[in-house]
Short mmCIF file of N, CA and C in Angstrom, two decimals:
data_model
loop_
_atom_site.label_atom_id
_atom_site.label_comp_id
_atom_site.label_asym_id
_atom_site.label_seq_id
_atom_site.Cartn_x
_atom_site.Cartn_y
_atom_site.Cartn_z
N ARG N 1 0.88 -0.96 0.02
CA ARG N 1 -0.11 0.03 -0.51
C ARG N 1 1.10 1.13 0.00
N LEU N 2 2.20 1.35 0.81
CA LEU N 2 2.58 2.48 0.94
C LEU N 2 3.48 2.73 -0.35
N LEU N 3 3.64 1.80 -1.43
CA LEU N 3 4.64 1.82 -2.79
C LEU N 3 3.19 2.67 -3.72
N ARG N 4 2.00 1.44 -3.83
CA ARG N 4 0.67 2.54 -4.71
C ARG N 4 0.42 3.47 -3.98
N GLY N 5 0.09 3.63 -2.70
CA GLY N 5 -0.43 5.04 -2.23
C GLY N 5 0.12 6.24 -2.06
N ILE N 6 1.40 6.08 -1.53
CA ILE N 6 2.67 7.28 -1.25
C ILE N 6 3.77 7.49 -2.37
N MET N 7 4.46 6.30 -2.51
CA MET N 7 5.94 6.56 -3.19
C MET N 7 5.79 6.83 -4.58
N THR N 8 4.56 6.40 -5.18
CA THR N 8 4.67 6.28 -6.51
C THR N 8 4.00 7.69 -6.81
N PRO N 9 2.70 7.92 -6.30
CA PRO N 9 2.08 9.28 -6.54
C PRO N 9 2.97 10.33 -6.17
N ALA N 10 4.18 10.48 -5.48
CA ALA N 10 4.84 11.49 -4.90
C ALA N 10 5.77 11.29 -5.88
N MET N 11 6.26 10.31 -6.37
CA MET N 11 7.06 10.25 -7.57
C MET N 11 6.80 11.00 -8.96
N ILE N 12 5.45 10.83 -9.09
CA ILE N 12 4.95 11.07 -10.41
C ILE N 12 4.70 12.75 -10.40
N SER N 13 4.05 13.22 -8.90
CA SER N 13 3.72 14.35 -9.02
C SER N 13 5.08 15.42 -8.69
N ALA N 14 5.73 14.79 -8.24
CA ALA N 14 7.72 15.43 -8.28
C ALA N 14 8.21 15.53 -9.74
N VAL N 15 8.22 14.67 -10.40
CA VAL N 15 8.26 14.76 -12.11
C VAL N 15 7.53 15.65 -12.46
N ILE N 16 6.33 15.84 -12.51
CA ILE N 16 5.66 16.87 -13.21
C ILE N 16 5.78 18.48 -12.67
N PHE N 17 6.05 18.40 -11.04
CA PHE N 17 6.36 20.04 -10.81
C PHE N 17 7.70 20.43 -11.19
N GLY N 18 8.57 19.07 -11.42
CA GLY N 18 10.10 19.68 -11.49
C GLY N 18 10.14 19.74 -12.84
N VAL N 19 9.42 19.29 -13.67
CA VAL N 19 9.15 19.92 -15.30
C VAL N 19 8.91 21.05 -14.94
N LEU N 20 7.77 21.41 -14.87
CA LEU N 20 7.31 22.75 -14.84
C LEU N 20 7.76 23.71 -14.16
N LEU N 21 8.79 23.30 -12.97
CA LEU N 21 10.19 24.54 -12.72
C LEU N 21 10.79 24.67 -13.81
N ALA N 22 11.35 23.37 -14.28
CA ALA N 22 12.35 23.66 -15.41
C ALA N 22 12.20 24.38 -16.81
N VAL N 23 10.90 24.34 -17.24
CA VAL N 23 10.17 25.13 -18.26
C VAL N 23 10.25 26.75 -18.08
N THR N 24 10.01 26.68 -16.84
CA THR N 24 9.46 28.09 -16.33
C THR N 24 10.59 29.21 -16.81
N PRO N 25 10.70 29.82 -17.30
CA PRO N 25 11.77 30.77 -17.99
C PRO N 25 12.88 31.63 -16.85
N GLY N 26 13.80 31.74 -16.63
CA GLY N 26 14.45 32.11 -15.45
C GLY N 26 14.71 31.52 -14.21
N ILE N 27 13.89 30.17 -14.04
CA ILE N 27 14.34 29.54 -12.88
C ILE N 27 15.53 29.12 -12.76
N VAL N 28 15.64 27.94 -13.86
CA VAL N 28 16.71 27.09 -13.36
C VAL N 28 17.66 27.26 -15.29
N ASP N 29 19.13 27.50 -14.84
CA ASP N 29 20.06 27.10 -16.00
C ASP N 29 20.56 26.29 -16.19
N LEU N 30 19.99 25.86 -17.31
CA LEU N 30 19.81 24.44 -18.38
C LEU N 30 21.39 24.08 -18.72
N GLY N 31 22.18 25.23 -18.40
CA GLY N 31 23.31 25.45 -19.02
C GLY N 31 24.69 24.66 -18.04
N ALA N 32 23.91 24.96 -16.53
CA ALA N 32 24.91 24.58 -15.47
C ALA N 32 24.98 22.95 -15.49
N GLY N 33 26.09 22.47 -14.90
CA GLY N 33 26.22 21.24 -14.40
C GLY N 33 25.47 20.52 -13.72
N TRP N 34 25.14 21.08 -12.81
CA TRP N 34 24.49 20.60 -11.51
C TRP N 34 23.33 20.17 -11.66
N VAL N 35 22.36 20.82 -12.59
CA VAL N 35 21.20 20.33 -13.39
C VAL N 35 21.32 19.27 -13.98
N TRP N 36 22.51 18.75 -14.73
CA TRP N 36 22.59 17.60 -15.25
C TRP N 36 22.85 16.50 -14.34
N ALA N 37 23.50 16.96 -13.58
CA ALA N 37 23.86 15.83 -12.54
C ALA N 37 22.79 15.54 -11.70
N LYS N 38 22.23 16.41 -11.19
CA LYS N 38 20.79 16.27 -10.42
C LYS N 38 19.76 15.53 -11.36
N VAL N 39 19.80 15.72 -12.82
CA VAL N 39 18.82 14.99 -13.35
C VAL N 39 19.38 13.35 -13.64
N ALA N 40 20.47 13.57 -13.73
CA ALA N 40 21.10 11.49 -14.02
C ALA N 40 21.09 11.22 -12.48
N ALA N 41 21.50 11.75 -11.18
CA ALA N 41 20.63 11.02 -10.46
C ALA N 41 18.97 10.59 -9.89
N LEU N 42 18.03 11.82 -10.69
CA LEU N 42 16.88 11.44 -10.58
C LEU N 42 16.73 10.36 -11.70
N VAL N 43 17.06 10.32 -12.74
CA VAL N 43 17.12 8.92 -13.72
C VAL N 43 17.54 7.83 -12.96
N ILE N 44 18.26 7.40 -12.10
CA ILE N 44 18.65 6.55 -11.47
C ILE N 44 18.14 6.01 -10.32
N MET N 45 17.57 7.36 -9.57
CA MET N 45 16.04 6.88 -8.82
C MET N 45 14.91 6.36 -9.10
N PHE N 46 14.88 6.70 -10.34
CA PHE N 46 13.38 6.25 -10.92
C PHE N 46 13.89 4.98 -10.98
N LEU N 47 15.01 4.39 -11.61
CA LEU N 47 15.08 3.03 -12.20
C LEU N 47 15.06 1.89 -10.92
N VAL N 48 15.89 2.78 -9.58
CA VAL N 48 15.76 2.12 -8.26
C VAL N 48 14.14 1.88 -8.00
N HIS N 49 13.43 2.76 -8.28
CA HIS N 49 12.13 2.63 -7.83
C HIS N 49 11.21 1.32 -8.39
N ALA N 50 11.88 1.27 -9.83
CA ALA N 50 11.14 0.31 -10.29
C ALA N 50 11.47 -1.17 -10.07
N ASN N 51 12.69 -1.05 -9.77
CA ASN N 51 13.48 -2.29 -9.34
C ASN N 51 13.27 -2.91 -8.03
N LEU N 52 13.07 -1.76 -7.14
CA LEU N 52 12.49 -1.85 -5.55
C LEU N 52 10.82 -2.55 -5.62
N SER N 53 10.27 -1.69 -6.78
CA SER N 53 8.64 -2.65 -7.13
C SER N 53 8.75 -3.91 -7.33
N ARG N 54 9.82 -3.97 -8.31
CA ARG N 54 9.83 -5.87 -8.48
C ARG N 54 10.30 -6.27 -7.50
N TYR N 55 11.27 -5.80 -6.60
CA TYR N 55 11.44 -7.07 -5.50
C TYR N 55 10.60 -7.17 -4.55
N ARG N 56 9.65 -5.88 -4.25
CA ARG N 56 8.18 -6.27 -3.80
C ARG N 56 7.50 -7.53 -4.27
N ARG N 57 7.31 -7.20 -5.65
CA ARG N 57 6.60 -8.24 -6.32
C ARG N 57 7.30 -9.40 -6.05
N ASP N 58 8.42 -9.87 -6.27
CA ASP N 58 9.28 -10.74 -6.00
C ASP N 58 9.27 -11.47 -4.56
N PHE N 59 9.02 -10.53 -3.60
CA PHE N 59 8.42 -10.83 -2.05
C PHE N 59 7.04 -11.80 -1.97
N GLU N 60 6.50 -10.94 -2.85
CA GLU N 60 4.94 -11.09 -2.57
C GLU N 60 4.79 -12.46 -2.78
N ASN N 61 5.32 -13.10 -4.13
CA ASN N 61 5.25 -14.38 -4.87
C ASN N 61 6.14 -15.24 -4.16
N ASP N 62 6.63 -14.94 -3.03
CA ASP N 62 7.95 -16.12 -2.54
C ASP N 62 8.78 -16.36 -3.75
N ALA N 63 9.45 -15.35 -4.69
CA ALA N 63 9.84 -15.79 -5.46
C ALA N 63 11.52 -14.96 -5.18
N ASN N 64 11.84 -14.44 -4.40
CA ASN N 64 12.84 -13.58 -4.19
C ASN N 64 14.41 -14.44 -4.57
N ARG N 65 14.85 -13.75 -5.07
CA ARG N 65 16.53 -14.50 -5.38
C ARG N 65 17.63 -14.01 -5.12
N HIS N 66 17.16 -13.04 -4.14
CA HIS N 66 18.79 -12.56 -3.57
C HIS N 66 18.88 -12.35 -2.21
N SER N 67 20.16 -12.31 -1.70
CA SER N 67 19.91 -12.57 -0.41
C SER N 67 19.91 -11.45 0.52
N VAL N 68 20.45 -11.71 1.97
CA VAL N 68 19.47 -10.53 3.10
C VAL N 68 20.48 -9.48 2.67
N ARG N 69 21.48 -9.73 2.54
CA ARG N 69 22.64 -8.83 2.11
C ARG N 69 22.60 -7.63 1.33
N PHE N 70 21.92 -8.44 0.11
CA PHE N 70 21.85 -7.64 -1.06
C PHE N 70 20.62 -6.64 -0.78
N TYR N 71 19.97 -7.15 -0.05
CA TYR N 71 18.49 -6.00 -0.14
C TYR N 71 19.10 -5.07 1.24
N LYS N 72 19.72 -5.38 1.79
CA LYS N 72 20.24 -4.11 3.00
C LYS N 72 21.28 -3.07 2.09
N ILE N 73 21.55 -3.34 1.51
CA ILE N 73 22.66 -2.64 0.56
C ILE N 73 21.58 -1.75 -0.44
N VAL N 74 20.97 -2.68 -1.11
CA VAL N 74 19.79 -2.17 -2.20
C VAL N 74 18.82 -1.05 -1.49
N ASN N 75 18.63 -1.09 0.25
CA ASN N 75 18.01 -0.88 0.62
C ASN N 75 18.41 0.82 0.68
N GLU N 76 19.61 1.12 0.79
CA GLU N 76 20.78 2.23 1.32
C GLU N 76 20.50 3.11 0.15
N VAL N 77 20.13 2.28 -1.23
CA VAL N 77 20.96 3.28 -2.57
C VAL N 77 20.14 4.67 -2.79
N PRO N 78 18.86 4.41 -2.33
CA PRO N 78 17.73 6.02 -2.64
C PRO N 78 18.33 6.94 -1.61
N ALA N 79 18.52 6.62 -0.34
CA ALA N 79 18.94 7.71 0.59
C ALA N 79 20.23 8.32 -0.04
N VAL N 80 21.17 7.31 -0.53
CA VAL N 80 22.57 8.05 -1.29
C VAL N 80 21.95 9.03 -2.52
N LEU N 81 21.11 8.78 -3.12
CA LEU N 81 20.87 9.66 -4.27
C LEU N 81 20.09 10.66 -3.81
N MET N 82 19.25 10.66 -2.75
CA MET N 82 18.58 11.39 -2.11
C MET N 82 19.69 12.67 -2.00
N VAL N 83 20.70 11.99 -0.99
CA VAL N 83 21.80 12.99 -0.59
C VAL N 83 22.29 13.99 -1.95
N ILE N 84 22.60 13.18 -3.00
CA ILE N 84 23.25 13.55 -4.13
C ILE N 84 22.58 14.83 -4.91
N ILE N 85 21.17 14.64 -4.96
CA ILE N 85 19.78 15.27 -5.47
C ILE N 85 19.68 16.56 -4.60
N VAL N 86 20.07 16.53 -3.27
CA VAL N 86 19.72 17.70 -2.53
C VAL N 86 20.80 18.61 -2.74
N ILE N 87 21.80 18.11 -2.28
CA ILE N 87 23.29 18.61 -2.41
C ILE N 87 23.45 19.49 -4.00
N MET N 88 23.01 18.54 -5.21
CA MET N 88 23.07 19.53 -6.78
C MET N 88 22.38 20.38 -6.31
N ALA N 89 21.03 20.46 -6.10
CA ALA N 89 19.81 21.60 -6.07
C ALA N 89 20.13 22.74 -4.73
N VAL N 90 20.69 22.17 -3.76
CA VAL N 90 21.25 23.37 -3.01
C VAL N 90 22.52 24.18 -2.99
N VAL N 91 23.57 23.51 -3.19
CA VAL N 91 24.79 23.82 -3.18
C VAL N 91 24.99 24.29 -4.38
N LYS N 92 24.75 23.62 -5.51
CA LYS N 92 25.15 23.88 -6.75
C LYS N 92 26.60 23.59 -6.91
N PRO N 93 27.08 22.74 -6.69
CA PRO N 93 28.59 22.87 -6.99
C PRO N 93 29.53 23.24 -8.20
N PHE N 94 28.85 23.23 -9.43
CA PHE N 94 29.38 23.27 -10.54
C PHE N 94 28.45 23.69 -11.64
#
């Protein structure tokens, strides 16, 4: 329920509002490198979201193919990506 009720709608709304913000003139400098680093991290985050959704289905069907260690590591990937995304948006390092 969390995936369908909160995570996926939040991701979709974030994409919609992010695109609207990006196409608003004078708000985002698309020539800056930090924007593209953030977009790359966001694309990776979307792929991770899709994979986590697939892993959830595997658990639901009792068909999980990975070790506990794998799931512990994969569980931390969104947090690392979130830190990168926030740093790119707030600090704008390049």
